[in-house]
Amino acid sequence: MILDGKQIAADIRAELKEQVSELLAQGKRAPKLAVILVGHNPASETYVANKIKACQEVGIDAEKIAYDETITQQTLLTEIHRLNNDPSIDGFIVQLPLPEHINESAVLSAIDFRKDVDGLTPENVGRTVQGLPSLVSATPRGIRELLARYNIATEGKHVVVIGRSNIVGKPIAMLLMQRPYLSLPGMSASSLGDATVTICHSKTQDLDAICRTADIIIVAAGSPKLLTANMVKEGVVVIDVGINRVEDQTTPRGYRLVGDVDFENVAPKASYITPVPGGVGPMTIVSLLQNTLQAYKENNF
Ligand code: NAD
Ligand code: L34
């Protein structure tokens, strides 16, 4: 069965739209998100455009703040401090990747954790690890929501995560291994967690054998067809986070998007599987909107 992230994200946007119009009906202002984009990475431009469009659809105000890739780290930090102190902004993100000359962790650490709707500050990551209320990064939040809405239980299951990034691999592993006392505001009632999690990465030995013991596999490696049919057991749940552009002259854009999974051959063995596009990507975007509404409600700037 296909895990239809595109449809679930549309359902959640409709729910968010109702919640925002309720706020407006009460005479409150709309929530507001700001997105900082540095440089002209075509993929980043698409993702940011999708984020702004989704905000507009649900009635969240959105502002894009674009800089040339020559921006200095100091100018970027000054802008972050301005957003931290601007009471009209409920949350903001810095779209990654940043140019080489900018220290990513210095930039992320400068964000006020109460406005960190990407959940990437050390404060929010630490709070998530300790099971305290926090803003959880968008992609892991979206994956968890997708599993919840399809009633896919994780308790006692062996989850294999391929990839150890701060933005996906580490936080999704942490969320799924936890006791499910951490329930996010605005999330489905069914809480997920209590899984046995194995995190794999580029130095992992015998990835194939580890994957064959998995009930659920989450792949976030950025490598087309990394997960093949011989690596999965019958009935596996597969979450494909990868977004790769492969050249394809038969398409108008000259490329098509593929994930990290050999979808055609893995899908027949899977009980559930996400497509690319239309799986985790749209869930990432809608989770950012949920985080923005959460920040708006928790803070009274
Ligand atoms: P990354 O690109 O920073 O790092 C890749 C990770 O995969 C590393 O930890 C590496 O050790 C591991 N890896 C690479 N090749 C491997 C292999 N052959 N075997 C085992 N492990 C391997 O990670 P990221 O930022 O999480 O991005 C991963 C992919 O997910 C990219 O394609 C990215 O575009 C995509 N992504 C998608 C979304 C979404 O919303 N759909 C969100 C974030 C990232
Ligand atoms: N700070 N940087 C920060 N936060 C994030 O959450 C991200 N990410 C990742 C890259 N850098 C970031 C995103 O937003 C990846 N990502 C993202 C967002 C949206 C989509 C994919 C990745 C998305 O909309 N995917 C569509 C297809 C889009 C297309 O046509 O290219 C999909 O259906 O998968």
CSV table of C-alpha atoms and ligand atoms in Angstrom, one decimal:
chain,number,residue,atom,x,y,z
A,1,MET,CA,0.0,0.0,0.0
A,2,ILE,CA,1.2,3.5,-0.9
A,3,LEU,CA,1.7,5.9,2.0
A,4,ASP,CA,0.2,8.9,0.3
A,5,GLY,CA,2.1,11.9,1.8
A,6,LYS,CA,0.6,14.2,-0.7
A,7,GLN,CA,-3.0,13.4,0.3
A,8,ILE,CA,-2.3,13.4,4.1
A,9,ALA,CA,-0.5,16.7,3.8
A,10,ALA,CA,-3.5,18.1,2.0
A,11,ASP,CA,-5.8,16.8,4.8
A,12,ILE,CA,-3.6,18.4,7.5
A,13,ARG,CA,-3.5,21.7,5.6
A,14,ALA,CA,-7.3,21.7,5.6
A,15,GLU,CA,-7.3,21.2,9.3
A,16,LEU,CA,-4.7,23.9,9.8
A,17,LYS,CA,-6.7,26.3,7.7
A,18,GLU,CA,-9.7,25.8,10.0
A,19,GLN,CA,-7.6,26.4,13.1
A,20,VAL,CA,-6.2,29.6,11.6
A,21,SER,CA,-9.6,31.0,10.6
A,22,GLU,CA,-10.8,30.2,14.1
A,23,LEU,CA,-8.0,32.4,15.5
A,24,LEU,CA,-8.9,35.2,13.1
A,25,ALA,CA,-12.6,34.9,14.0
A,26,GLN,CA,-11.5,35.4,17.6
A,27,GLY,CA,-9.9,38.7,16.6
A,28,LYS,CA,-6.3,37.4,16.8
A,29,ARG,CA,-3.6,38.0,14.3
A,30,ALA,CA,-2.4,35.4,11.8
A,31,PRO,CA,0.7,33.3,12.7
A,32,LYS,CA,3.8,34.4,10.7
A,33,LEU,CA,6.7,32.4,9.4
A,34,ALA,CA,9.9,33.9,7.9
A,35,VAL,CA,12.3,31.8,5.7
A,36,ILE,CA,15.9,32.8,5.1
A,37,LEU,CA,17.3,31.6,1.8
A,38,VAL,CA,21.0,32.1,1.0
A,39,GLY,CA,22.1,31.7,-2.6
A,40,HIS,CA,20.4,30.1,-5.6
A,41,ASN,CA,20.5,26.4,-5.1
A,42,PRO,CA,17.6,25.3,-7.5
A,43,ALA,CA,16.4,22.6,-5.1
A,44,SER,CA,16.3,25.0,-2.2
A,45,GLU,CA,14.4,27.5,-4.2
A,46,THR,CA,11.8,24.9,-5.0
A,47,TYR,CA,11.4,23.8,-1.4
A,48,VAL,CA,11.2,27.4,-0.1
A,49,ALA,CA,8.6,28.2,-2.8
A,50,ASN,CA,6.6,25.2,-1.7
A,51,LYS,CA,6.8,26.3,1.9
A,52,ILE,CA,5.6,29.8,1.2
A,53,LYS,CA,2.8,28.6,-1.0
A,54,ALA,CA,1.6,26.1,1.7
A,55,CYS,CA,1.5,28.9,4.3
A,56,GLN,CA,-0.6,31.1,2.0
A,57,GLU,CA,-3.0,28.2,1.5
A,58,VAL,CA,-3.7,27.8,5.2
A,59,GLY,CA,-3.6,31.5,6.1
A,60,ILE,CA,-0.2,31.7,7.8
A,61,ASP,CA,1.7,34.8,6.8
A,62,ALA,CA,5.0,34.0,5.2
A,63,GLU,CA,8.0,36.1,4.4
A,64,LYS,CA,10.9,35.0,2.3
A,65,ILE,CA,14.2,36.7,3.1
A,66,ALA,CA,16.7,36.0,0.2
A,67,TYR,CA,20.4,36.7,0.2
A,68,ASP,CA,23.1,36.3,-2.3
A,69,GLU,CA,25.6,33.5,-1.6
A,70,THR,CA,28.3,36.2,-0.9
A,71,ILE,CA,26.5,37.2,2.4
A,72,THR,CA,28.9,37.3,5.4
A,73,GLN,CA,28.2,35.2,8.4
A,74,GLN,CA,28.0,38.3,10.5
A,75,THR,CA,25.2,39.8,8.3
A,76,LEU,CA,23.3,36.6,8.5
A,77,LEU,CA,23.7,36.5,12.3
A,78,THR,CA,22.5,40.1,12.6
A,79,GLU,CA,19.4,39.2,10.6
A,80,ILE,CA,18.8,36.2,12.9
A,81,HIS,CA,19.0,38.5,15.9
A,82,ARG,CA,16.5,40.9,14.3
A,83,LEU,CA,14.0,38.0,13.7
A,84,ASN,CA,14.6,36.8,17.3
A,85,ASN,CA,13.5,40.2,18.5
A,86,ASP,CA,10.7,40.9,16.0
A,87,PRO,CA,7.4,40.3,17.8
A,88,SER,CA,5.5,39.9,14.5
A,89,ILE,CA,7.5,36.7,13.7
A,90,ASP,CA,6.3,33.5,15.4
A,91,GLY,CA,8.9,31.3,13.8
A,92,PHE,CA,11.7,31.3,11.2
A,93,ILE,CA,14.0,28.9,9.5
A,94,VAL,CA,17.3,29.1,7.7
A,95,GLN,CA,17.1,26.8,4.6
A,96,LEU,CA,20.0,24.5,4.3
A,97,PRO,CA,22.6,23.9,2.9
A,98,LEU,CA,24.5,27.2,3.5
A,99,PRO,CA,27.5,28.3,1.5
A,100,GLU,CA,30.9,26.8,2.6
A,101,HIS,CA,32.2,30.0,4.2
A,102,ILE,CA,29.3,30.1,6.7
A,103,ASN,CA,29.4,28.0,9.9
A,104,GLU,CA,26.1,26.1,9.9
A,105,SER,CA,26.1,25.3,13.6
A,106,ALA,CA,27.0,28.9,14.6
A,107,VAL,CA,24.0,30.1,12.6
A,108,LEU,CA,21.5,27.5,13.9
A,109,SER,CA,22.6,28.1,17.5
A,110,ALA,CA,21.8,31.8,17.1
A,111,ILE,CA,18.1,31.1,16.6
A,112,ASP,CA,15.9,31.7,19.6
A,113,PHE,CA,14.7,28.1,20.3
A,114,ARG,CA,11.1,29.4,20.9
A,115,LYS,CA,11.1,30.5,17.2
A,116,ASP,CA,13.1,27.5,15.9
A,117,VAL,CA,10.3,25.9,13.9
A,118,ASP,CA,12.8,23.7,12.2
A,119,GLY,CA,13.7,22.2,15.5
A,120,LEU,CA,17.5,22.3,14.8
A,121,THR,CA,18.8,24.4,17.7
A,122,PRO,CA,20.8,22.5,20.4
A,123,GLU,CA,18.1,23.5,22.9
A,124,ASN,CA,15.2,21.8,20.9
A,125,VAL,CA,17.3,18.8,20.0
A,126,GLY,CA,18.2,18.3,23.7
A,127,ARG,CA,14.7,18.8,24.8
A,128,THR,CA,13.5,16.2,22.2
A,129,VAL,CA,16.1,13.7,23.4
A,130,GLN,CA,15.0,14.2,27.0
A,131,GLY,CA,11.3,13.8,26.0
A,132,LEU,CA,10.5,17.4,27.0
A,133,PRO,CA,8.0,19.5,25.0
A,134,SER,CA,10.0,20.9,22.0
A,135,LEU,CA,9.8,21.9,18.4
A,136,VAL,CA,10.7,18.7,16.5
A,137,SER,CA,12.4,19.0,13.1
A,138,ALA,CA,10.0,19.0,10.2
A,139,THR,CA,10.9,15.8,8.4
A,140,PRO,CA,10.9,13.5,11.5
A,141,ARG,CA,7.7,15.1,12.6
A,142,GLY,CA,6.2,14.5,9.2
A,143,ILE,CA,7.3,10.8,9.1
A,144,ARG,CA,5.8,10.2,12.6
A,145,GLU,CA,2.6,11.9,11.6
A,146,LEU,CA,2.4,9.7,8.4
A,147,LEU,CA,2.9,6.5,10.4
A,148,ALA,CA,0.3,7.7,12.9
A,149,ARG,CA,-2.3,8.5,10.3
A,150,TYR,CA,-1.9,5.0,8.7
A,151,ASN,CA,-2.1,3.4,12.2
A,152,ILE,CA,1.3,1.8,11.7
A,153,ALA,CA,2.5,0.9,15.2
A,154,THR,CA,6.1,1.0,16.1
A,155,GLU,CA,6.0,-0.5,19.6
A,156,GLY,CA,8.5,-3.3,19.8
A,157,LYS,CA,9.3,-3.1,16.1
A,158,HIS,CA,12.8,-3.1,14.7
A,159,VAL,CA,13.3,0.2,12.9
A,160,VAL,CA,16.4,0.6,10.8
A,161,VAL,CA,17.4,4.2,10.0
A,162,ILE,CA,19.9,4.6,7.1
A,163,GLY,CA,21.6,8.0,7.5
A,164,ARG,CA,22.8,9.9,10.6
A,165,SER,CA,22.1,13.6,9.7
A,166,ASN,CA,21.0,16.1,12.3
A,167,ILE,CA,18.0,17.0,10.2
A,168,VAL,CA,16.6,13.5,9.6
A,169,GLY,CA,18.5,10.4,10.7
A,170,LYS,CA,19.4,11.3,14.3
A,171,PRO,CA,16.0,12.9,15.3
A,172,ILE,CA,13.8,10.2,13.7
A,173,ALA,CA,15.7,7.5,15.5
A,174,MET,CA,15.4,9.3,18.8
A,175,LEU,CA,11.6,9.9,18.4
A,176,LEU,CA,10.8,6.3,17.5
A,177,MET,CA,12.9,4.7,20.3
A,178,GLN,CA,11.3,6.9,23.0
A,179,ARG,CA,8.6,6.1,25.4
A,180,PRO,CA,5.6,7.7,23.8
A,181,TYR,CA,5.0,10.2,26.6
A,182,LEU,CA,6.1,13.0,24.3
A,183,SER,CA,2.9,13.9,22.5
A,184,LEU,CA,3.1,16.9,20.2
A,185,PRO,CA,0.4,19.5,20.3
A,186,GLY,CA,-1.7,19.1,17.2
A,187,MET,CA,-0.6,15.5,16.5
A,188,SER,CA,-2.8,12.5,16.1
A,189,ALA,CA,-3.9,10.8,19.3
A,190,SER,CA,-2.0,7.6,18.6
A,191,SER,CA,1.5,8.1,19.9
A,192,LEU,CA,4.5,6.4,18.3
A,193,GLY,CA,7.7,5.2,19.9
A,194,ASP,CA,8.9,2.2,21.9
A,195,ALA,CA,10.7,0.8,18.8
A,196,THR,CA,14.1,-0.9,18.8
A,197,VAL,CA,16.2,1.4,16.6
A,198,THR,CA,19.4,0.7,14.6
A,199,ILE,CA,21.1,3.6,13.0
A,200,CYS,CA,23.2,2.8,9.9
A,201,HIS,CA,25.5,5.1,8.0
A,202,SER,CA,28.3,5.1,5.4
A,203,LYS,CA,30.7,3.1,7.6
A,204,THR,CA,28.1,0.4,8.6
A,205,GLN,CA,29.2,-3.1,7.9
A,206,ASP,CA,26.8,-5.6,6.3
A,207,LEU,CA,23.9,-3.1,5.8
A,208,ASP,CA,22.0,-5.7,3.8
A,209,ALA,CA,21.9,-8.2,6.7
A,210,ILE,CA,20.8,-5.5,9.1
A,211,CYS,CA,18.0,-4.3,6.8
A,212,ARG,CA,16.7,-7.8,6.3
A,213,THR,CA,15.9,-7.9,10.1
A,214,ALA,CA,13.9,-4.6,9.9
A,215,ASP,CA,10.2,-4.3,10.3
A,216,ILE,CA,10.4,-0.6,9.3
A,217,ILE,CA,13.2,1.0,7.2
A,218,ILE,CA,13.7,4.7,7.0
A,219,VAL,CA,16.2,5.7,4.3
A,220,ALA,CA,17.8,9.2,4.3
A,221,ALA,CA,21.1,8.8,2.5
A,222,GLY,CA,20.8,10.7,-0.8
A,223,SER,CA,21.7,7.7,-2.9
A,224,PRO,CA,19.4,6.4,-5.6
A,225,LYS,CA,18.5,2.7,-5.4
A,226,LEU,CA,20.5,2.2,-2.2
A,227,LEU,CA,17.7,0.0,-0.8
A,228,THR,CA,17.1,-2.9,-3.1
A,229,ALA,CA,14.6,-5.8,-3.0
A,230,ASN,CA,17.1,-8.4,-1.7
A,231,MET,CA,17.7,-6.2,1.4
A,232,VAL,CA,14.1,-6.3,2.7
A,233,LYS,CA,11.9,-8.9,4.2
A,234,GLU,CA,8.3,-9.5,3.1
A,235,GLY,CA,5.8,-7.1,4.7
A,236,VAL,CA,8.4,-4.4,5.5
A,237,VAL,CA,7.3,-0.8,5.9
A,238,VAL,CA,9.6,1.5,3.9
A,239,ILE,CA,9.9,5.3,4.3
A,240,ASP,CA,12.0,6.8,1.5
A,241,VAL,CA,13.3,10.3,2.5
A,242,GLY,CA,15.8,10.6,-0.3
A,243,ILE,CA,15.3,13.3,-3.0
A,244,ASN,CA,17.7,12.8,-5.9
A,245,ARG,CA,17.6,14.4,-9.3
A,246,VAL,CA,18.5,12.0,-12.1
A,247,GLU,CA,18.9,13.2,-15.7
A,248,ASP,CA,16.0,12.4,-17.9
A,249,GLN,CA,15.8,14.1,-21.3
A,250,THR,CA,12.3,12.9,-21.9
A,251,THR,CA,10.9,15.2,-19.2
A,252,PRO,CA,10.4,19.0,-19.7
A,253,ARG,CA,12.8,19.9,-16.9
A,254,GLY,CA,15.5,17.5,-18.1
A,255,TYR,CA,15.5,15.5,-14.9
A,256,ARG,CA,13.2,13.5,-12.7
A,257,LEU,CA,13.1,12.9,-8.9
A,258,VAL,CA,13.9,9.5,-7.4
A,259,GLY,CA,14.3,8.5,-3.8
A,260,ASP,CA,16.9,6.2,-2.2
A,261,VAL,CA,14.7,3.1,-2.8
A,262,ASP,CA,14.5,0.9,-5.8
A,263,PHE,CA,10.8,1.5,-5.7
A,264,GLU,CA,9.8,-0.8,-8.5
A,265,ASN,CA,11.3,-3.9,-7.0
A,266,VAL,CA,10.9,-3.1,-3.3
A,267,ALA,CA,7.2,-2.1,-3.4
A,268,PRO,CA,5.9,-5.6,-4.2
A,269,LYS,CA,7.5,-6.9,-1.0
A,270,ALA,CA,6.4,-4.0,1.2
A,271,SER,CA,3.2,-3.7,3.2
A,272,TYR,CA,3.5,0.1,3.1
A,273,ILE,CA,5.9,2.3,1.1
A,274,THR,CA,6.3,6.0,0.4
A,275,PRO,CA,6.7,7.2,-3.1
A,276,VAL,CA,9.1,10.0,-4.3
A,277,PRO,CA,7.8,12.5,-5.1
A,278,GLY,CA,4.6,12.7,-3.1
A,279,GLY,CA,5.7,10.9,0.1
A,280,VAL,CA,7.9,12.5,2.8
A,281,GLY,CA,8.5,15.8,1.0
A,282,PRO,CA,4.9,17.2,1.4
A,283,MET,CA,4.8,15.9,5.0
A,284,THR,CA,8.0,18.0,5.7
A,285,ILE,CA,6.3,21.1,4.5
A,286,VAL,CA,3.1,20.6,6.4
A,287,SER,CA,5.0,19.8,9.6
A,288,LEU,CA,6.7,23.2,9.3
A,289,LEU,CA,3.3,24.8,9.2
A,290,GLN,CA,2.2,22.8,12.3
A,291,ASN,CA,5.4,23.9,14.1
A,292,THR,CA,4.7,27.5,13.2
A,293,LEU,CA,1.2,27.3,14.7
A,294,GLN,CA,2.6,25.5,17.7
A,295,ALA,CA,5.2,28.3,18.3
A,296,TYR,CA,2.4,30.9,17.8
A,297,LYS,CA,0.3,29.3,20.5
A,298,GLU,CA,3.1,28.7,23.0
A,299,ASN,CA,4.7,32.1,22.7
A,300,ASN,CA,3.0,35.4,23.1
A,301,PHE,CA,5.3,37.7,21.3
B,1,NAD,P1,23.1,13.9,4.5
B,1,NAD,O1,23.0,14.1,3.0
B,1,NAD,O2,23.6,15.0,5.3
B,1,NAD,O3,23.9,12.6,4.8
B,1,NAD,C1,23.7,11.3,4.2
B,1,NAD,C2,23.7,10.3,5.3
B,1,NAD,O4,23.6,9.0,4.6
B,1,NAD,C3,25.1,10.2,6.0
B,1,NAD,O5,24.8,10.1,7.4
B,1,NAD,C4,25.7,9.0,5.5
B,1,NAD,O6,26.5,8.3,6.4
B,1,NAD,C5,24.6,8.1,5.0
B,1,NAD,N1,24.9,7.3,3.8
B,1,NAD,C6,25.2,7.8,2.6
B,1,NAD,N2,25.5,6.7,1.8
B,1,NAD,C7,25.3,5.6,2.5
B,1,NAD,C8,25.3,4.2,2.2
B,1,NAD,N3,25.7,3.8,1.0
B,1,NAD,N4,25.1,3.3,3.2
B,1,NAD,C9,24.7,3.8,4.4
B,1,NAD,N5,24.6,5.1,4.7
B,1,NAD,C10,24.9,6.0,3.8
B,1,NAD,O7,21.6,13.4,5.0
B,1,NAD,P2,20.2,14.2,4.9
B,1,NAD,O8,20.5,15.7,5.0
B,1,NAD,O9,19.4,13.5,5.9
B,1,NAD,O10,19.7,13.9,3.4
B,1,NAD,C11,19.6,12.6,3.0
B,1,NAD,C12,18.6,12.6,1.8
B,1,NAD,O11,17.3,13.0,2.2
B,1,NAD,C13,19.0,13.6,0.7
B,1,NAD,O12,18.6,13.0,-0.6
B,1,NAD,C14,18.1,14.8,1.0
B,1,NAD,O13,17.8,15.5,-0.2
B,1,NAD,C15,16.9,14.1,1.5
B,1,NAD,N6,16.0,14.9,2.4
B,1,NAD,C16,14.7,14.9,2.1
B,1,NAD,C17,13.8,15.5,2.9
B,1,NAD,C18,12.4,15.5,2.6
B,1,NAD,O14,11.6,16.2,3.2
B,1,NAD,N7,11.9,14.6,1.8
B,1,NAD,C19,14.3,16.2,4.0
B,1,NAD,C20,15.7,16.2,4.3
B,1,NAD,C21,16.5,15.5,3.5
B,2,L34,N1,16.5,24.3,7.3
B,2,L34,N2,16.8,23.0,5.4
B,2,L34,C1,16.1,23.3,6.5
B,2,L34,N3,14.9,22.7,6.8
B,2,L34,C2,14.4,21.7,6.0
B,2,L34,O1,13.3,21.1,6.3
B,2,L34,C3,15.1,21.4,4.9
B,2,L34,N4,14.7,20.4,3.9
B,2,L34,C4,15.6,19.6,3.3
B,2,L34,C5,16.7,20.5,2.7
B,2,L34,N5,17.1,21.6,3.5
B,2,L34,C6,16.3,22.0,4.6
B,2,L34,C7,13.6,20.5,3.2
B,2,L34,O2,12.7,21.4,3.4
B,2,L34,C8,14.8,18.9,2.2
B,2,L34,N6,13.5,19.6,2.3
B,2,L34,C9,12.5,19.3,1.4
B,2,L34,C10,11.3,20.1,1.4
B,2,L34,C11,10.3,19.8,0.5
B,2,L34,C12,10.4,18.8,-0.5
B,2,L34,C13,11.6,18.1,-0.5
B,2,L34,C14,12.6,18.3,0.4
B,2,L34,C15,9.3,18.6,-1.4
B,2,L34,O3,8.4,19.5,-1.6
B,2,L34,N7,9.3,17.5,-2.2
B,2,L34,C16,8.3,17.2,-3.2
B,2,L34,C17,8.9,17.4,-4.6
B,2,L34,C18,9.5,18.8,-4.8
B,2,L34,C19,10.1,19.0,-6.2
B,2,L34,O4,9.3,19.0,-7.2
B,2,L34,O5,11.3,19.2,-6.3
B,2,L34,C20,7.9,15.8,-3.0
B,2,L34,O6,6.8,15.4,-3.4
B,2,L34,O7,8.7,15.0,-2.5
